[in-house]
Amino acid sequence: MAAVPSRTTPAERDPAWAHRVFWLLAAAVVLWPMLVLTEFKPWLLLAPGSMEPALRFLAGFVPPRMDAEFLALVARETWRTVAIATAGLTLAMVLAVPLTLLSVRSLSISGLAGRMAALPAVLRFSVRGLLIVLRSVPELIWALVFVRVVGLGVTAGVLAIALTYAGMLGKVYGEILESGDAHPTETLLRNGAGRIQAFFYGLLPQNAAELTSYTVYRWECAIRSSAVLGFVGAGGLGQQMDSSMKMFNGAEVSTMLLVFVLLVAATDRLSAWLRRALA
């Protein structure tokens, strides 16, 4: 007599189903009070009082405004936006690179013996604290401060991006460098090389592609940030978009949004090309 097959074969069982269900329920328990606290009510988007003005505003986005006079204005403001982002990121790198070299443990000569000396350890901790302060203040807040100091215009936007992005770049640069193989760097330091030499010949070659990719990504973020800063008077395409939105001119806003899509796509291709070139 043939054996009756089991209703549940081993291949059909999921031994981790209880574990997954537990963590799913735990996530729901944690997220639910957060959604209540933030008054997250997405169904309000479908209410008649919300849908009608939203659809009427979005209908003005089609077709985008494409006359020569407006496109010339957009091209000029786009170039200014890219210039703000590039200048801000360049200043951020000028600040971030030295701070990164001071904060990376693998470049510490005193750390070769094991525990770092007191003075280098305090300096490293202070630098990391400074990077935390810089990236903790959003660029929008820095822009509001600098608008009061230097007035309306691109200078406020450049300085705001420089300070916030210096903290971001310094933190991630340090993490990238410390996650690499420290043996070549330590070997160079033990044989009398300086920190700058150990950085260029030990750390940089193995991490150049990742550092470049992150820098280009931050440049893309800086372009978007410069647009947001334009809403507080920092100049660029964002300031023009603010004026168009206040006038409920959706066609102009649509054109400028398309420009941002093209800018992001261009930076994405640039990042891919640089990574291939460095590889």
PDB file of N, CA and C in Angstrom, residues 22 85 119 158 198:
ATOM      1  N   PHE A  22       6.265  38.534  13.004  1.00  0.00           N
ATOM      2  CA  PHE A  22       6.532  39.282  14.237  1.00  0.00           C
ATOM      3  C   PHE A  22       7.101  40.659  13.924  1.00  0.00           C
ATOM      4  N   ALA A  85      25.513  75.939  -7.744  1.00  0.00           N
ATOM      5  CA  ALA A  85      25.781  74.594  -7.225  1.00  0.00           C
ATOM      6  C   ALA A  85      27.261  74.239  -7.339  1.00  0.00           C
ATOM      7  N   LEU A 119      46.453  64.055  22.098  1.00  0.00           N
ATOM      8  CA  LEU A 119      46.230  65.246  21.279  1.00  0.00           C
ATOM      9  C   LEU A 119      45.623  64.912  19.918  1.00  0.00           C
ATOM     10  N   VAL A 158      25.497  80.258  -2.505  1.00  0.00           N
ATOM     11  CA  VAL A 158      26.804  79.589  -2.584  1.00  0.00           C
ATOM     12  C   VAL A 158      27.332  79.275  -1.193  1.00  0.00           C
ATOM     13  N   ALA A 198      50.811  59.238   1.883  1.00  0.00           N
ATOM     14  CA  ALA A 198      50.048  58.024   2.182  1.00  0.00           C
ATOM     15  C   ALA A 198      48.625  58.122   1.642  1.00  0.00           C
TER      16      ALA A 198
END
